Coordinates of C-alpha atoms in Angstrom, one line a residue:
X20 CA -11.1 47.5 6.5
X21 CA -14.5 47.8 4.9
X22 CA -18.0 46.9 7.0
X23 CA -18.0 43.9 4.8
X24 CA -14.8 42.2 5.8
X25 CA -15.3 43.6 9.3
X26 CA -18.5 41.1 9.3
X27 CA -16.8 38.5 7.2
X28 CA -14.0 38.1 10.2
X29 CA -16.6 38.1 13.1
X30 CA -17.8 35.4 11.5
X31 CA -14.4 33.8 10.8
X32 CA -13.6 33.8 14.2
X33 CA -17.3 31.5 15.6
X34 CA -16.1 29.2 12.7
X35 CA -12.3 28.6 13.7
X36 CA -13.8 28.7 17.2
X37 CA -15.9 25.5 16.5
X38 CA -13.2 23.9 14.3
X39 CA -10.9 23.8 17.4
X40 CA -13.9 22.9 19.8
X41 CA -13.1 19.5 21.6
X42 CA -15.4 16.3 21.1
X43 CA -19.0 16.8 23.1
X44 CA -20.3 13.8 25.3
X45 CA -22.5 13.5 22.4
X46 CA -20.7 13.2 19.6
X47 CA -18.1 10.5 21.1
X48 CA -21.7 8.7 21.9
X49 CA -22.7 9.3 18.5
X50 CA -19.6 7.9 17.2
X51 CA -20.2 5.1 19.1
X52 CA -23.9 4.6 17.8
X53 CA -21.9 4.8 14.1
X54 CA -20.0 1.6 14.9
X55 CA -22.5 -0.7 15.6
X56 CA -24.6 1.0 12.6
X57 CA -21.8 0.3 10.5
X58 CA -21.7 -3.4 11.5
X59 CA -25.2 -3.8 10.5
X60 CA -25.1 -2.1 6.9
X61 CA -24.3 -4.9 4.1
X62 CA -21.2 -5.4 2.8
X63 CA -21.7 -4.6 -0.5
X64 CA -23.2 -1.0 0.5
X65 CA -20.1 -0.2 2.3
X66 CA -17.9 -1.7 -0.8
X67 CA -19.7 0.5 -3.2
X68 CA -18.9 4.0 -1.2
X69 CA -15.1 2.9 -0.5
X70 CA -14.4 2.5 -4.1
X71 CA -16.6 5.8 -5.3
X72 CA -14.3 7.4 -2.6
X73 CA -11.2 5.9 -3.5
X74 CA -11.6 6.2 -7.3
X75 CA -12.7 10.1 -6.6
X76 CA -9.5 11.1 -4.2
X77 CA -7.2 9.5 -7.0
X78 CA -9.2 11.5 -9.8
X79 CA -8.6 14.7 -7.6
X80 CA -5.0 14.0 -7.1
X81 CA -4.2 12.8 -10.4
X82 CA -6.8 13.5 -12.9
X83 CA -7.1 16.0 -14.9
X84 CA -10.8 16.0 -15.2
X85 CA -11.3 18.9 -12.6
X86 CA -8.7 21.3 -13.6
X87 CA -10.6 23.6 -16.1
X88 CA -11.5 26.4 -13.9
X89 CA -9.1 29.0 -14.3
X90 CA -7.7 31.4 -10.8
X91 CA -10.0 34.5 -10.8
X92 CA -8.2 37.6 -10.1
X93 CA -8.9 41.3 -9.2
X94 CA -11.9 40.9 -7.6
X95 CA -12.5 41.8 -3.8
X96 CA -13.4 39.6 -1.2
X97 CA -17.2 41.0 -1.5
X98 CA -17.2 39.6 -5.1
X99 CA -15.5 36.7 -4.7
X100 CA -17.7 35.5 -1.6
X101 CA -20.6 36.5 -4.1
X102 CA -19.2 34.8 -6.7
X103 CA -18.8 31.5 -4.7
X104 CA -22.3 31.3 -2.6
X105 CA -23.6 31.5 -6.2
X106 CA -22.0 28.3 -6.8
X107 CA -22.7 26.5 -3.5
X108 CA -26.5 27.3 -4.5
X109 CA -25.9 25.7 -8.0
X110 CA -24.6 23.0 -6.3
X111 CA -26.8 22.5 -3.8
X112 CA -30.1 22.4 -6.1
X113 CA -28.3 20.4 -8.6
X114 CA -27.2 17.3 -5.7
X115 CA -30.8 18.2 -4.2
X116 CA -32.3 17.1 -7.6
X117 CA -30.3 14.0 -8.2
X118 CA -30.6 13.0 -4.2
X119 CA -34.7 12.9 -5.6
X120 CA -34.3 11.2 -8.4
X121 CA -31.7 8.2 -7.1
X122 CA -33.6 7.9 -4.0
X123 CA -36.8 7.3 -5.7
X124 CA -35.1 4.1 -7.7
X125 CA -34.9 1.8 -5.3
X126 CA -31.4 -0.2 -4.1
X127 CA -29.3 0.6 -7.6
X128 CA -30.1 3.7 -8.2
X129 CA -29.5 4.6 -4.4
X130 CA -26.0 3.2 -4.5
X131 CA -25.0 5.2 -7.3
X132 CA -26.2 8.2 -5.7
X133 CA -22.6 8.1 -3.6
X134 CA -20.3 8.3 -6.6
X135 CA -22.6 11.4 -8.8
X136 CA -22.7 13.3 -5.2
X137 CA -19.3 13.2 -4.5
X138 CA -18.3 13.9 -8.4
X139 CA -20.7 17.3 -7.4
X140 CA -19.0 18.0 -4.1
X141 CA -15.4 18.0 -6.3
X142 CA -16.8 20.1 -9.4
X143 CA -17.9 22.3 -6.4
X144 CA -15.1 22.3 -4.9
X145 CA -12.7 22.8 -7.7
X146 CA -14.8 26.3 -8.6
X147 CA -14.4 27.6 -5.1
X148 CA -10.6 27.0 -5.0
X149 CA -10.4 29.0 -8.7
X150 CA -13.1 31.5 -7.4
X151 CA -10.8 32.8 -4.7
X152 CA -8.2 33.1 -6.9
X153 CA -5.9 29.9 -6.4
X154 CA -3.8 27.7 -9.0
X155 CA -6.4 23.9 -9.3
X156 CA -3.6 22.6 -11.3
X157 CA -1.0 22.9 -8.5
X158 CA -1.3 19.1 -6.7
X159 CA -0.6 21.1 -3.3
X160 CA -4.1 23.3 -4.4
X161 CA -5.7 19.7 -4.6
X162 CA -4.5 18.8 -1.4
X163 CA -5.6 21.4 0.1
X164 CA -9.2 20.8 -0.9
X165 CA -8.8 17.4 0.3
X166 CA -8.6 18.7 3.8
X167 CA -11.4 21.6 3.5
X168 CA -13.6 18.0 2.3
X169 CA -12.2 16.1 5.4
X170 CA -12.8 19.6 7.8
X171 CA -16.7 19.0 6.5
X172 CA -16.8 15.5 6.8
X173 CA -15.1 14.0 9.9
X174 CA -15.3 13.6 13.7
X175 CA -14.7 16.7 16.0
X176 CA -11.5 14.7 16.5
X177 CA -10.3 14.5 13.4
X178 CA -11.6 18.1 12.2
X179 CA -9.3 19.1 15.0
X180 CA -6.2 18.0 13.2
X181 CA -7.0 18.9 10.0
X182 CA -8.0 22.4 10.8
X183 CA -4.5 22.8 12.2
X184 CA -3.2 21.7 8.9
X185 CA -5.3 24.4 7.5
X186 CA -4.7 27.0 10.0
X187 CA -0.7 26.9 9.3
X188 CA -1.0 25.9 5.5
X189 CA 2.0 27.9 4.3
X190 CA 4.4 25.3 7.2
X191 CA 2.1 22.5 6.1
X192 CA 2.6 23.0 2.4
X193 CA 6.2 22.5 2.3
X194 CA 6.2 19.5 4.3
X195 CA 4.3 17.5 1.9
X196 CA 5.5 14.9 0.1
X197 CA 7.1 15.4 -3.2
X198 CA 5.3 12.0 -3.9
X199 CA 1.5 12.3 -4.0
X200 CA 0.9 8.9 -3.7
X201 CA 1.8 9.2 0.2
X202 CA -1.6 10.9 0.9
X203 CA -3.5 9.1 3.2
X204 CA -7.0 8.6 1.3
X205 CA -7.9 5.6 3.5
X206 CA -8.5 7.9 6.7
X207 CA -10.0 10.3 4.3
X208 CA -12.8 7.8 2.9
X209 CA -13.3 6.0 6.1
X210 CA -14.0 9.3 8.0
X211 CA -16.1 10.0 5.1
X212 CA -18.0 7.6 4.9
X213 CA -18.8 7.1 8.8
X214 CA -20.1 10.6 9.0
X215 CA -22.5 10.1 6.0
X216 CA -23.9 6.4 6.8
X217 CA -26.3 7.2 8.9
X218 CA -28.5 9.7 6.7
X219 CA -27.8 8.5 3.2
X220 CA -29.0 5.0 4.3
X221 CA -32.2 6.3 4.7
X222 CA -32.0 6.8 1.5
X223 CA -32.1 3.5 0.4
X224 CA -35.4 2.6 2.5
X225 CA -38.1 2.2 -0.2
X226 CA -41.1 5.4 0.2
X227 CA -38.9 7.5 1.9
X228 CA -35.8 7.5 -0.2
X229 CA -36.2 10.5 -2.8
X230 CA -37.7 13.0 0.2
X231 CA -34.3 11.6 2.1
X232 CA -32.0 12.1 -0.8
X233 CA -33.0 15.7 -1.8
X234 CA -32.9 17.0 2.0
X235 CA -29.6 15.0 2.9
X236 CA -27.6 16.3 -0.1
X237 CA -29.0 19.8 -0.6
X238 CA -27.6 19.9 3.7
X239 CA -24.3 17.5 2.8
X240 CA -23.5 20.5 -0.1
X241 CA -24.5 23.3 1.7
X242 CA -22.3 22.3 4.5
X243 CA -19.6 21.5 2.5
X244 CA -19.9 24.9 0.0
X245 CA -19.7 26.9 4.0
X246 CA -16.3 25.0 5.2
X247 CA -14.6 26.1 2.3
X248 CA -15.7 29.6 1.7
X249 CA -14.5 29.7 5.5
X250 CA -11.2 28.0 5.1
X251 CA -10.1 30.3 2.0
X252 CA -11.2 33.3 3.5
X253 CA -9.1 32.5 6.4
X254 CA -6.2 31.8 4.0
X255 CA -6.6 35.0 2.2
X256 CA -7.0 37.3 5.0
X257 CA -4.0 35.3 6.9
X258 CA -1.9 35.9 3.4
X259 CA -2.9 39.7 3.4
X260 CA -1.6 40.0 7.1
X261 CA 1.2 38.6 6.3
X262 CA 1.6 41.0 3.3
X263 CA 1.2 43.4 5.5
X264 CA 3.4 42.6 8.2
X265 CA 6.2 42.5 5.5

């Protein structure tokens, strides 16, 4: 095991560690605070991010929009983690630049931030799959991002479940449905969407709203570019164990 991997599973380890930690007194009363939040946010606003969620999940699942990025293979885990922090920056700056521009526009152009940032959180997301060497066009591949999105963007209660999804993938994999359409995308945009309420409505308030948008997504990418560089390194270095072991 080289220094880099030995420092790449330290890591690994706080990361799964926090994954698995159980709801804090404070985030229950945050959730809390979410709910009557969410009661006070127009209806059209919430209407707006359910269908950019909806219409995204379904392009992921069944589109064929995203799957251009071929698996990259024989590099090491040094150059593949290169490789993807490379994209997370690209990603980053780019949603940071459009965050600016929408939430300078006022009330339109602030809605349609929600549907161009998640489009960027997929392209991202996509590129880090292929990056660490794994098959996009495989719908169980798709799936998988799916829950590295949800392990980003959920309550420590739900990011609980869905790392142990994550954790066994290989059991997990073969107990999906042969039918995609059985995915549930209504917990996935309604946990989505409750974690990211609070912040990107900000966004929307008029004199703050581009300073807003470019800190909450370059943060909203960043976090989400870290989740899944840490759930396919845990992958790969459970597959090589198990290589190993056999």
């Amino acid at each position: 095991m080289t220094p880099y991997e030995t420092a790449v599973r330290t890591e690994l380890t706080r990361w799964q560690l926090a994954m698995q930690r159980p709801p804090s007194g404070f985030g229950k009363l945050s959730a809390r605070w979410q709910r009557r939040i969410n009661r006070m946010i127009p209806q059209r606003v919430h209407d707006v991010i359910t269908t950019a969620i909806k219409q995204m999940t379904r392009a992921v699942l069944f589109g064929a929009g995203f799957l251009t990025s071929k698996p990259a293979e024989g590099l090491t885990l040094t150059e593949r983690d290169a490789a993807v922090a490379g994209r997370i920056r690209f990603y980053r700056n780019a949603s940071a630049a459009e965050g600016g521009v929408t939430g300078a526009g006022g009330l339109l152009l602030g809605l349609a931030d929600f549907p161009l940032l998640l489009t960027l959180k997929m392209k991202m997301l996509f590129e880090i799959a292929a990056l660490y060497g794994y098959q996009v066009s495989d719908y169980r591949e798709r799936v998988y991002m799916l829950y590295v999105f949800q392990l980003a963007f959920s309550s420590q209660e739900r990011r609980q479940a869905v790392y142990k999804h994550l954790a066994d993938w290989p059991r997990h994999s073969r107990e999906l449905p042969e039918d995609i359409n059985q995915f549930d995308w209504q917990t996935f945009q309604q946990e989505y969407r409750d974690y990211i309420d609070l912040a990107k409505m900000a966004q929307l308030v008029p004199g703050i709203g581009a300073a807003v948008g470019i800190v909450v997504n370059y943060r909203l990418v960043n976090q989400l570019g870290r989740t899944a560089m840490n759930a396919y390194r845990m992958r790969l270095l459970t597959e090589d164990q198990t290589l190993l072991a056999g």
